[in-house]
Coordinates of C-alpha atoms (C1' of nucleotides) in Angstrom, one line a residue:
Chain A
X296 CA 11.4 -7.3 -48.0
X297 CA 8.7 -8.8 -46.0
X298 CA 8.2 -7.2 -42.6
X299 CA 6.9 -10.3 -40.9
X300 CA 9.8 -12.2 -42.1
X301 CA 12.1 -9.6 -40.8
X302 CA 10.4 -9.6 -37.5
X303 CA 10.6 -13.4 -37.0
X304 CA 14.3 -13.4 -38.0
X305 CA 15.2 -10.4 -35.9
X306 CA 15.3 -12.3 -32.6
X307 CA 14.9 -15.9 -31.9
X308 CA 14.5 -16.1 -28.1
X309 CA 16.2 -19.4 -28.0
X310 CA 19.3 -18.2 -29.7
X311 CA 20.7 -16.7 -26.6
X312 CA 21.7 -18.4 -23.4
X313 CA 19.6 -16.9 -20.5
X314 CA 20.3 -16.5 -16.8
X315 CA 18.0 -17.3 -14.0
X316 CA 16.9 -14.2 -12.2
X317 CA 16.1 -13.9 -8.6
X318 CA 15.0 -11.2 -6.2
X319 CA 16.8 -11.2 -2.8
X320 CA 15.3 -8.9 -0.1
X321 CA 17.0 -7.4 3.0
X322 CA 14.0 -7.0 5.3
X323 CA 14.6 -4.6 8.1
X324 CA 12.7 -4.0 11.2
X325 CA 13.3 -2.3 14.6
X326 CA 12.9 -4.4 17.7
X327 CA 12.6 -3.2 21.2
X328 CA 14.9 -4.4 23.9
X329 CA 13.6 -4.7 27.5
X330 CA 13.9 -1.5 29.5
X331 CA 16.1 -1.2 32.5
X332 CA 13.4 -0.2 34.9
X333 CA 9.8 0.9 34.8
X334 CA 10.5 4.5 34.0
X335 CA 13.0 4.1 31.2
X336 CA 11.8 3.6 27.6
X337 CA 12.9 0.5 25.9
X338 CA 16.0 0.6 23.7
X339 CA 15.8 -0.3 20.0
X340 CA 17.8 -2.4 17.7
X341 CA 17.9 -2.6 13.9
X342 CA 17.3 -6.1 12.8
X343 CA 17.1 -8.0 9.5
X344 CA 15.6 -11.3 8.5
X345 CA 17.7 -14.3 7.6
X346 CA 16.6 -17.8 6.7
X347 CA 18.6 -20.9 7.5
X348 CA 19.0 -22.9 4.3
X349 CA 17.6 -26.4 4.4
X350 CA 19.4 -27.5 1.2
X351 CA 22.7 -27.4 -0.6
X352 CA 24.5 -25.2 -1.5
X353 CA 25.3 -23.5 1.8
X354 CA 23.1 -26.0 3.6
X355 CA 22.5 -24.9 7.3
X356 CA 24.0 -21.5 6.7
X357 CA 22.0 -18.3 6.8
X358 CA 20.8 -16.5 3.7
X359 CA 18.5 -13.6 2.7
X360 CA 14.9 -14.4 1.7
X361 CA 14.4 -14.4 -2.0
X362 CA 13.3 -16.5 -5.0
X363 CA 13.1 -16.8 -8.7
X364 CA 11.4 -14.4 -11.0
X365 CA 8.3 -16.0 -12.6
X366 CA 6.9 -15.1 -16.0
X367 CA 4.1 -12.5 -15.8
X368 CA 5.4 -10.7 -12.8
X369 CA 7.7 -7.7 -12.3
X370 CA 10.8 -8.0 -10.2
X371 CA 9.2 -5.9 -7.6
X372 CA 6.1 -8.2 -7.5
X373 CA 8.5 -11.1 -7.1
X374 CA 10.2 -9.4 -4.2
X375 CA 6.9 -8.7 -2.5
X376 CA 5.6 -12.2 -3.1
X377 CA 8.7 -13.7 -1.5
X378 CA 8.5 -11.4 1.6
X379 CA 4.8 -12.3 2.0
X380 CA 5.6 -16.0 1.8
X381 CA 8.2 -15.6 4.5
X382 CA 6.5 -13.3 6.9
X383 CA 2.8 -13.3 5.9
X384 CA 2.9 -9.5 6.0
X385 CA 3.0 -6.9 3.2
X386 CA 5.9 -4.6 3.9
X387 CA 5.6 -0.8 4.0
X388 CA 8.3 -0.1 1.5
X389 CA 10.5 -1.6 -1.2
X390 CA 13.6 -0.1 -2.7
X391 CA 15.9 -1.5 -5.2
X392 CA 19.6 -1.7 -4.2
X393 CA 21.0 -3.0 -7.5
X394 CA 21.8 -6.0 -9.5
X395 CA 24.3 -8.6 -8.4
X396 CA 25.6 -10.4 -11.4
X397 CA 29.2 -11.4 -10.7
X398 CA 29.9 -14.7 -12.5
X399 CA 30.2 -17.5 -10.0
X400 CA 28.2 -15.8 -7.3
X401 CA 25.9 -18.9 -7.2
X402 CA 27.4 -22.4 -7.4
X403 CA 24.2 -23.7 -9.0
X404 CA 24.9 -21.9 -12.2
X405 CA 24.2 -18.6 -13.9
X406 CA 21.9 -16.8 -11.5
X407 CA 21.8 -13.1 -11.1
X408 CA 19.9 -11.2 -8.4
X409 CA 18.1 -7.9 -8.0
X410 CA 18.5 -6.9 -4.4
X411 CA 15.9 -4.9 -2.5
X412 CA 15.6 -3.2 0.8
X413 CA 12.2 -3.6 2.5
X414 CA 10.9 -2.4 5.9
X415 CA 8.5 -4.1 8.2
X416 CA 7.0 -2.3 11.1
X417 CA 4.1 0.0 10.6
X418 CA 0.9 -0.9 12.4
X419 CA 1.6 -4.6 12.3
X420 CA 4.8 -4.3 14.4
X421 CA 7.7 -6.7 13.9
X422 CA 6.4 -10.0 12.8
X423 CA 7.3 -13.4 13.9
X424 CA 9.6 -14.9 11.3
X425 CA 9.5 -18.4 10.1
X426 CA 5.9 -19.5 10.7
X427 CA 6.3 -22.5 8.4
X428 CA 9.0 -25.1 8.1
X429 CA 11.7 -22.6 7.4
X430 CA 14.0 -21.6 10.1
X431 CA 13.8 -17.8 9.8
X432 CA 15.0 -15.4 12.5
X433 CA 15.6 -11.7 13.1
X434 CA 19.3 -10.8 13.5
X435 CA 20.5 -7.6 15.2
X436 CA 22.6 -5.5 12.8
X437 CA 26.0 -4.0 13.5
X438 CA 27.9 -2.5 10.6
X439 CA 31.0 -0.3 11.1
X440 CA 34.2 0.7 9.4
X441 CA 37.2 -0.4 11.5
X442 CA 40.6 1.4 11.8
X443 CA 42.0 -0.4 8.7
X444 CA 39.2 0.9 6.5
X445 CA 37.5 -2.5 6.3
X446 CA 33.8 -2.8 7.0
X447 CA 32.7 -5.3 9.7
X448 CA 29.2 -6.6 9.4
X449 CA 28.0 -8.4 12.6
X450 CA 24.6 -10.1 12.7
X451 CA 23.5 -11.6 16.0
X452 CA 20.5 -13.7 17.1
X453 CA 20.8 -15.1 20.6
X454 CA 23.9 -17.3 20.5
X455 CA 24.3 -17.1 16.8
X456 CA 26.8 -14.5 15.6
X457 CA 27.6 -14.1 11.9
X458 CA 30.6 -11.8 11.3
X459 CA 31.6 -10.8 7.7
X460 CA 34.4 -8.6 6.5
X461 CA 34.0 -6.4 3.5
X462 CA 36.1 -3.9 1.5
X463 CA 34.6 -0.8 -0.2
X464 CA 35.4 -0.7 -3.8
X465 CA 35.1 2.4 -6.0
X466 CA 35.1 1.4 -9.6
X467 CA 36.5 3.8 -12.2
X468 CA 32.9 4.5 -13.2
X469 CA 31.7 6.2 -10.1
X470 CA 29.9 3.2 -8.5
X471 CA 30.8 2.0 -5.0
X472 CA 30.2 -1.5 -4.0
X473 CA 31.4 -3.9 -1.4
X474 CA 33.7 -6.8 -2.0
X475 CA 33.6 -9.8 0.4
X476 CA 36.9 -10.5 2.2
X477 CA 35.3 -13.0 4.6
X478 CA 31.7 -14.0 4.2
X479 CA 31.4 -15.1 7.8
X480 CA 29.0 -18.0 7.3
X481 CA 26.6 -16.0 5.3
X482 CA 25.5 -17.8 2.1
X483 CA 26.4 -16.7 -1.4
X484 CA 27.4 -13.1 -1.8
X485 CA 24.7 -12.0 0.7
X486 CA 27.1 -10.2 3.0
X487 CA 27.8 -7.8 0.1
X488 CA 24.1 -7.4 -0.6
X489 CA 23.4 -6.6 3.0
X490 CA 26.3 -4.1 3.1
X491 CA 24.9 -2.4 0.0
X492 CA 21.4 -2.4 1.5
X493 CA 22.5 -0.9 4.7
X494 CA 24.4 1.9 2.9
X495 CA 21.4 2.6 0.8
X496 CA 19.0 2.6 3.8
X497 CA 21.3 5.0 5.8
X498 CA 21.6 7.3 2.9
X499 CA 17.9 7.6 2.6
X500 CA 17.3 7.8 6.3
X501 CA 19.5 10.9 6.5
X502 CA 16.8 12.8 4.6
X503 CA 14.0 11.2 6.7
X504 CA 13.0 9.2 3.7
X505 CA 12.3 5.7 4.9
X506 CA 12.1 6.2 8.7
X507 CA 8.4 6.5 8.8
X508 CA 8.0 3.0 7.4
X509 CA 9.3 1.5 10.6
X510 CA 6.5 3.1 12.7
X511 CA 2.7 2.8 12.9
X512 CA 0.5 5.5 11.6
X513 CA 0.6 7.5 14.8
X514 CA 3.9 8.0 16.7
X515 CA 5.7 10.3 19.0
X516 CA 8.6 12.5 17.9
X517 CA 10.9 10.6 20.2
X518 CA 10.0 7.3 18.6
X519 CA 10.7 8.9 15.2
X520 CA 14.1 10.1 16.5
X521 CA 14.9 6.7 17.9
X522 CA 14.3 5.2 14.5
X523 CA 16.7 7.5 12.8
X524 CA 19.3 7.1 15.5
X525 CA 19.0 3.3 15.4
X526 CA 19.1 3.0 11.6
X527 CA 22.1 5.4 11.3
X528 CA 23.8 4.5 14.5
X529 CA 24.1 8.1 15.6
X530 CA 22.9 10.2 18.5
X531 CA 21.0 13.5 18.1
X532 CA 19.8 16.3 20.2
X533 CA 16.0 16.2 20.5
X534 CA 15.5 19.9 20.2
X535 CA 17.2 20.0 16.9
X536 CA 15.6 16.9 15.6
X537 CA 12.1 18.2 16.4
X538 CA 12.8 21.4 14.4
X539 CA 14.0 19.4 11.4
X540 CA 11.0 17.1 11.2
X541 CA 8.4 19.8 12.1
X542 CA 7.5 20.3 8.5
X543 CA 7.1 16.6 7.8
X544 CA 4.6 15.7 10.4
X545 CA 1.3 16.9 11.7
X546 CA -0.1 16.8 15.2
X547 CA -3.0 14.6 16.4
X548 CA -4.9 15.3 19.6
X549 CA -3.8 12.0 21.1
X550 CA -1.2 11.3 23.7
X551 CA 0.7 8.3 25.0
X552 CA -0.4 6.9 28.3
X553 CA 1.1 5.2 31.3
X554 CA 4.7 5.5 30.3
X555 CA 6.1 6.2 33.7
X556 CA 6.8 9.8 32.8
X557 CA 5.3 12.8 30.9
X558 CA 3.0 11.7 28.1
X559 CA 4.0 12.6 24.5
X560 CA 1.8 13.9 21.8
X561 CA 1.2 11.6 18.8
X562 CA 2.0 12.8 15.3
X563 CA 1.1 11.6 11.9
X564 CA 3.2 11.8 8.7
X565 CA 2.2 14.7 6.5
Chain B
X17 CA 21.1 -38.5 3.5
X18 CA 23.8 -37.9 0.8
X19 CA 24.8 -34.3 0.5
X20 CA 25.7 -34.5 -3.1
X21 CA 22.4 -36.0 -3.8
X22 CA 20.7 -33.2 -2.0
X23 CA 22.7 -30.6 -3.9
X24 CA 21.9 -32.0 -7.3
X25 CA 18.2 -32.2 -6.5
X26 CA 18.0 -28.9 -4.8
X27 CA 18.0 -26.9 -8.0
X28 CA 17.8 -28.0 -11.5
X29 CA 18.5 -25.0 -13.6
X30 CA 16.3 -26.2 -16.3
X31 CA 13.2 -26.5 -14.1
X32 CA 12.5 -22.8 -14.2
X33 CA 11.6 -20.7 -17.2
X34 CA 14.2 -17.9 -17.6
X35 CA 14.0 -14.4 -19.0
X36 CA 16.4 -12.8 -21.4
X37 CA 18.3 -10.0 -19.7
X38 CA 19.5 -6.9 -21.4
X39 CA 21.3 -3.7 -20.4
X40 CA 20.0 -0.5 -21.9
X41 CA 22.1 2.6 -21.5
X42 CA 21.1 6.3 -21.5
X43 CA 24.4 7.9 -22.7
X44 CA 24.5 11.6 -22.0
X45 CA 26.9 14.2 -23.2
X46 CA 26.9 18.0 -23.4
X47 CA 27.3 19.6 -26.9
X48 CA 28.2 23.2 -27.6
X49 CA 26.0 25.3 -29.8
X50 CA 27.5 28.0 -32.0
X51 CA 28.1 31.3 -30.1
X52 CA 26.2 34.4 -31.2
X53 CA 29.4 36.5 -31.7
X54 CA 33.1 36.2 -31.3
X55 CA 33.0 37.4 -27.7
X56 CA 30.2 35.3 -26.3
X57 CA 30.8 31.8 -25.1
X58 CA 29.0 29.0 -26.8
X59 CA 25.8 27.7 -25.3
X60 CA 25.4 24.1 -24.2
X61 CA 22.8 21.4 -24.6
X62 CA 22.3 18.1 -22.8
X63 CA 22.1 15.3 -25.4
X64 CA 21.6 11.6 -25.3
X65 CA 22.4 8.9 -27.8
X66 CA 19.6 7.1 -29.7
X67 CA 19.9 4.4 -32.4
X68 CA 17.5 3.9 -35.3
X69 CA 16.3 0.4 -35.3
X70 CA 17.1 -1.5 -38.4
X71 CA 14.8 -4.4 -37.5
X72 CA 11.4 -5.3 -36.2
X73 CA 10.0 -4.7 -33.7
X74 CA 9.8 -0.9 -33.8
X75 CA 11.7 -0.9 -37.1
X76 CA 12.9 2.6 -38.1
X77 CA 12.0 4.0 -34.7
X78 CA 14.6 5.3 -32.2
X79 CA 15.8 3.3 -29.3
X80 CA 18.4 3.3 -26.6
X81 CA 21.6 1.5 -27.2
X82 CA 21.8 -1.8 -25.4
X83 CA 22.1 -5.6 -25.7
X84 CA 21.9 -9.0 -24.2
X85 CA 23.8 -10.1 -21.1
X86 CA 26.3 -12.8 -22.0
X87 CA 27.5 -15.6 -19.7
X88 CA 30.6 -14.7 -17.8
X89 CA 30.1 -11.0 -17.7
X90 CA 28.4 -8.7 -15.1
X91 CA 25.6 -6.5 -16.1
X92 CA 27.9 -3.5 -15.8
X93 CA 30.4 -5.1 -18.1
X94 CA 27.6 -5.8 -20.5
X95 CA 26.6 -2.1 -20.4
X96 CA 30.1 -0.9 -21.0
X97 CA 30.6 -3.3 -23.9
X98 CA 27.5 -2.1 -25.6
X99 CA 28.5 1.6 -25.2
X100 CA 31.9 0.8 -26.6
X101 CA 30.5 -1.0 -29.5
X102 CA 28.3 2.0 -30.3
X103 CA 30.7 4.8 -29.7
X104 CA 34.2 3.3 -29.7
X105 CA 34.7 5.2 -26.4
X106 CA 34.9 4.1 -22.8
X107 CA 32.6 6.3 -20.8
X108 CA 33.6 8.1 -17.7
X109 CA 30.8 6.9 -15.5
X110 CA 28.1 4.3 -15.2
X111 CA 25.2 4.3 -12.8
X112 CA 22.4 1.9 -12.5
X113 CA 18.9 3.3 -12.8
X114 CA 16.9 0.2 -12.1
X115 CA 15.3 -2.9 -13.5
X116 CA 12.5 -2.7 -16.0
X117 CA 10.6 -5.9 -16.0
X118 CA 7.0 -5.1 -16.8
X119 CA 5.5 -8.1 -18.6
X120 CA 4.8 -7.2 -22.2
X121 CA 7.4 -4.5 -22.4
X122 CA 9.1 -6.2 -25.3
X123 CA 7.0 -7.9 -28.0
X124 CA 9.7 -10.4 -28.7
X125 CA 9.0 -12.2 -25.4
X126 CA 10.1 -12.2 -21.8
X127 CA 12.9 -9.7 -21.8
X128 CA 13.9 -7.6 -18.8
X129 CA 16.3 -4.8 -18.8
X130 CA 18.7 -3.2 -16.4
X131 CA 18.9 0.5 -17.3
X132 CA 22.0 2.6 -16.8
X133 CA 23.1 6.2 -17.0
X134 CA 26.4 6.8 -18.6
X135 CA 28.3 10.0 -19.4
X136 CA 30.6 10.7 -22.3
X137 CA 32.6 13.8 -22.4
X138 CA 35.9 14.0 -20.5
X139 CA 39.0 14.5 -22.5
X140 CA 37.6 12.7 -25.5
X141 CA 34.8 15.2 -26.0
X142 CA 31.5 14.2 -27.5
X143 CA 32.0 11.4 -29.9
X144 CA 30.6 10.9 -33.3
X145 CA 27.8 8.4 -33.0
X146 CA 27.1 5.7 -35.4
X147 CA 30.5 5.0 -37.0
X148 CA 29.3 1.7 -38.5
X149 CA 26.1 0.7 -40.2
X150 CA 23.9 1.8 -37.4
X151 CA 22.1 5.1 -37.6
X152 CA 23.0 6.6 -34.3
X153 CA 22.5 10.2 -33.4
X154 CA 22.7 12.6 -30.5
X155 CA 19.4 14.1 -29.5
X156 CA 19.0 17.4 -27.5
X157 CA 17.0 16.7 -24.3
X158 CA 14.1 18.7 -22.9
X159 CA 12.2 17.2 -19.9
X160 CA 9.7 19.3 -18.0
X161 CA 6.5 19.0 -16.0
X162 CA 3.6 20.8 -17.6
X163 CA 0.6 22.5 -15.9
X164 CA -1.4 19.2 -15.7
X165 CA 1.4 17.5 -13.8
X166 CA 2.3 15.4 -16.8
X167 CA 6.0 15.1 -17.8
X168 CA 6.9 16.0 -21.4
X169 CA 10.0 14.5 -22.8
X170 CA 11.2 16.1 -26.1
X171 CA 14.2 14.8 -28.0
X172 CA 15.4 16.7 -31.0
X173 CA 18.0 16.0 -33.7
X174 CA 17.9 18.4 -36.6
X175 CA 14.4 17.9 -38.1
X176 CA 13.6 14.8 -36.0
X177 CA 11.5 15.6 -32.9
X178 CA 10.4 12.8 -30.6
X179 CA 7.9 13.8 -28.0
X180 CA 6.7 11.5 -25.3
X181 CA 4.3 12.1 -22.4
X182 CA 4.7 10.4 -19.0
X183 CA 3.0 10.3 -15.7
X184 CA 4.8 10.1 -12.4
X185 CA 3.6 7.1 -10.4
X186 CA 4.4 6.7 -6.7
X187 CA 3.7 3.2 -5.7
X188 CA 2.6 2.3 -2.2
X189 CA 6.1 1.1 -1.5
X190 CA 7.9 4.4 -1.8
X191 CA 9.2 3.9 -5.3
X192 CA 8.5 6.5 -7.9
X193 CA 8.6 5.6 -11.6
X194 CA 7.3 6.9 -14.8
X195 CA 4.4 5.5 -16.7
X196 CA 4.2 6.1 -20.5
X197 CA 1.0 7.9 -21.6
X198 CA 2.4 8.5 -25.2
X199 CA 5.6 6.9 -26.2
X200 CA 6.1 9.5 -29.0
X201 CA 7.8 7.1 -31.5
X202 CA 10.4 5.9 -29.0
X203 CA 10.8 2.2 -29.1
X204 CA 9.7 -0.2 -26.3
X205 CA 9.4 1.5 -22.9
X206 CA 12.5 3.6 -23.5
X207 CA 10.7 6.8 -22.9
X208 CA 10.1 5.7 -19.3
X209 CA 13.7 4.6 -19.0
X210 CA 14.9 7.9 -20.2
X211 CA 12.7 9.8 -17.8
X212 CA 14.0 7.7 -14.9
X213 CA 17.6 8.2 -16.0
X214 CA 17.1 12.0 -16.2
X215 CA 15.6 12.1 -12.8
X216 CA 18.5 10.0 -11.4
X217 CA 21.1 12.2 -13.2
X218 CA 19.6 15.4 -11.9
X219 CA 19.3 14.1 -8.4
X220 CA 23.0 13.3 -8.5
X221 CA 24.0 16.5 -10.2
X222 CA 22.5 18.5 -7.4
X223 CA 25.3 17.3 -5.1
X224 CA 27.9 17.8 -7.8
X225 CA 28.2 14.1 -8.1
X226 CA 28.4 13.3 -11.8
X227 CA 29.0 16.8 -13.3
X228 CA 32.8 16.3 -13.5
X229 CA 32.4 13.4 -15.9
X230 CA 31.1 15.7 -18.6
X231 CA 34.3 17.7 -18.6
X232 CA 38.0 17.1 -19.4
X233 CA 40.5 16.8 -16.7
X234 CA 41.1 20.6 -16.6
X235 CA 38.2 23.0 -16.8
X236 CA 37.2 26.4 -15.7
X237 CA 34.7 27.0 -13.0
X238 CA 32.3 28.6 -15.5
X239 CA 32.4 25.4 -17.6
X240 CA 31.6 23.4 -14.5
X241 CA 28.7 25.7 -13.6
X242 CA 27.4 25.5 -17.2
X243 CA 27.3 21.7 -16.9
X244 CA 25.3 21.8 -13.7
X245 CA 22.9 24.4 -15.2
X246 CA 22.5 22.5 -18.4
X247 CA 21.9 19.1 -16.7
X248 CA 19.4 20.5 -14.2
X249 CA 17.9 23.1 -16.4
X250 CA 18.4 25.9 -13.9
X251 CA 20.3 29.1 -13.6
X252 CA 22.7 30.0 -10.8
X253 CA 24.7 33.0 -9.6
X254 CA 28.4 32.4 -10.3
X255 CA 29.6 33.9 -7.0
X256 CA 27.6 31.3 -5.0
X257 CA 28.4 28.5 -7.3
X258 CA 32.1 29.1 -6.9
X259 CA 31.9 29.0 -3.1
X260 CA 30.0 25.8 -3.1
X261 CA 32.5 23.9 -5.3
X262 CA 35.6 25.5 -3.8
X263 CA 36.2 22.4 -1.7
X264 CA 35.8 20.0 -4.5
X265 CA 38.4 21.4 -7.0
X266 CA 42.0 22.5 -6.9
X267 CA 43.7 25.2 -8.9
X268 CA 46.2 24.6 -11.7
X269 CA 48.5 27.3 -12.9
X270 CA 47.0 27.3 -16.4
X271 CA 44.6 29.7 -18.0
X272 CA 42.3 29.7 -21.0
X273 CA 43.5 31.7 -24.0
X274 CA 42.0 33.6 -26.8
X275 CA 38.4 33.6 -25.6
X276 CA 37.5 37.2 -26.5
X277 CA 37.4 38.2 -22.9
X278 CA 39.2 37.8 -19.6
X279 CA 41.0 34.4 -19.4
X280 CA 39.9 31.9 -16.7
X281 CA 41.9 29.8 -14.4
X282 CA 41.8 26.0 -15.1
X283 CA 40.9 23.7 -12.2
X284 CA 41.1 20.0 -11.6
X285 CA 38.9 17.8 -9.6
X286 CA 40.1 17.2 -6.1
Chain C
dC164 C1' 9.0 14.3 45.4
dA165 C1' 12.1 11.7 42.3
dA166 C1' 13.0 9.8 38.0
dA167 C1' 12.4 10.0 33.6
dT168 C1' 10.9 11.9 29.2
dA169 C1' 8.4 15.9 26.7
dG170 C1' 8.9 20.1 24.9
dT171 C1' 10.6 25.3 24.3
dG172 C1' 13.9 29.1 24.0
dT173 C1' 18.1 31.0 22.5
dC174 C1' 22.9 31.6 21.2
dT175 C1' 26.5 30.8 17.8
dC176 C1' 28.2 29.5 13.5
dT177 C1' 27.9 28.2 8.8
dA178 C1' 26.1 28.2 4.4
dA179 C1' 23.0 29.8 0.9
dG180 C1' 21.1 33.4 -1.9
dA181 C1' 21.2 38.1 -3.8
dC182 C1' 23.7 41.7 -5.5
dA183 C1' 27.5 45.0 -6.0
dA184 C1' 32.0 46.0 -7.4
dT185 C1' 36.4 45.2 -9.6
dA186 C1' 39.7 42.7 -13.0
dT187 C1' 41.4 41.3 -17.4
dC188 C1' 41.6 39.9 -21.9
dA189 C1' 40.6 40.2 -27.5
dC190 C1' 39.4 43.1 -30.8
Chain D
dG103 C1' 37.7 51.8 -25.2
dT104 C1' 34.1 48.3 -25.5
dG105 C1' 32.1 44.0 -24.7
dA106 C1' 32.2 40.1 -22.7
dT107 C1' 33.5 36.9 -18.9
dA108 C1' 36.3 36.2 -14.4
dT109 C1' 36.7 36.9 -9.7
dT110 C1' 36.0 38.8 -5.1
dG111 C1' 33.4 41.0 -1.3
dT112 C1' 29.5 41.7 1.6
dC113 C1' 24.8 41.8 3.3
dT114 C1' 20.9 39.2 4.7
dT115 C1' 18.6 35.2 6.0
dA116 C1' 17.8 30.2 7.0
dG117 C1' 19.2 26.4 9.3
dA118 C1' 22.1 23.2 12.0
dG119 C1' 24.2 22.2 16.4
dA120 C1' 24.8 23.0 21.3
dC121 C1' 22.9 23.8 25.6
dA122 C1' 19.9 25.6 29.2
dC123 C1' 15.5 25.6 30.9
dT124 C1' 10.6 24.4 31.9
dA125 C1' 6.6 21.0 32.0
dT126 C1' 4.2 16.8 33.1
dT127 C1' 3.3 12.3 34.2
dT128 C1' 3.8 7.6 37.3
dG129 C1' 5.0 5.3 41.3

DNA sequence: CAAATAGTGTCTCTAAGACAATATCAC
DNA sequence: GTGATATTGTCTTAGAGACACTATTTG
């Protein structure tokens, strides 16, 4: 038996039908709202990037940034490339959320998507979205479970309010995912992707894992606390927060200035 | 502008080159070793399923079970189908580990893989592997970091010992993955997939998350503790373990019998 | 000085870890 | 009884949460 013959017959790449593969990215950032008066610090809001589709299907509806995997790149490189094309910025982090492969999820055909969470912030600060022809905007995020056990996802940008309804589904195999009850004008299955991304982000933020990516290199402990509170939609006591993160940061000898109240020491991630 | 015209021109599914997509599954189970004497309980070993390839490439080398995604199924359904084809058993759990899409990972062409962790055990007990023509076997798992910081993965089945060397790589984007230094006769990049799967499994096992899937419906607390110890390669004090899992289980009124020592109460997952 | 945030001290309560002691079965 | 595992109790220590208090800046 000839081994080259075996090899060539073992797999003809054209024998199998193949899906198109995309990467869709949920890009988060934290934006400051205007403060009430000169003394108060600004409030923060968790935001994510959506793009208004210029084509069918779902023309004129809002969708996650993303695009098709090209030969010669990894799916992570594809995700980074798409973010950079949209925002002209390299994100601080990239985390896989999972594969979305439900048949029929894309009316154009057999298209499966690897979803990612990415965070912009860091030294660049929140970027302008949509520098080119695309209509891209940051939407404030609100995601909560209501009294019926359903999850409400609300995304708001100025007058635009997208409101999706999802149900948590625990499969027999230990995976939990979200099923769309009402996609609320979000394109494709992107409401379910966003719900999964938020859940993954919050789970990581609990252990202080991705919260540094929202901030520049040097930051105050209060800023760090605000990030965790904003991401997880909770409220913490500062004394306890400081003790918990004490081992994760190191002091610098710099302070904030001109804040209308006592200056705060700047820290750096350890 | 005609909207149907727009739609049809927006995406021609044949315009883009497409990869083949596979699901590869790291199927774990726990196997009992013979006890030293009639009083002692049997020792356990964490094992995973490998299949000896009958074809090129990597002919006669060991690889993870897996197969190509078919139209009309999700990637999870594909993974389950492949496990059932190999073992004739439906696993208790299925967890995604991530996408492996490095160009060149498969000499047959552009093939990307979604890796899964799955656990067999439960009431069926560890299954015979390789009922059909395939040569499938359970390999005992040993995975440790050595003094140089490299990770050693050793898989052993009777005389066969596969030994791979991996390096942990933290990308700038917060992801950690394993890079193969020596694949140790494991086919493709499967050594890296196994390393990632083990890391994911251990991380879950720390919170008691997948350990129940290794056991039948009713089990003793010592059996449960043995699972966690075997999976994580650690040793625990039983008094503390019992307190920690007390909230996760509920008593039954049954006991073990004929064990050569004091019988143990059987519990059920709550 | 007033308003606001920065930062420290301390009390309670819970949980983890270590270890000692007792219980119960098969042979 | 002996050898093994099963099960409970308790001591110590670490950490989380709550809350009170002090410190420091700008206008």
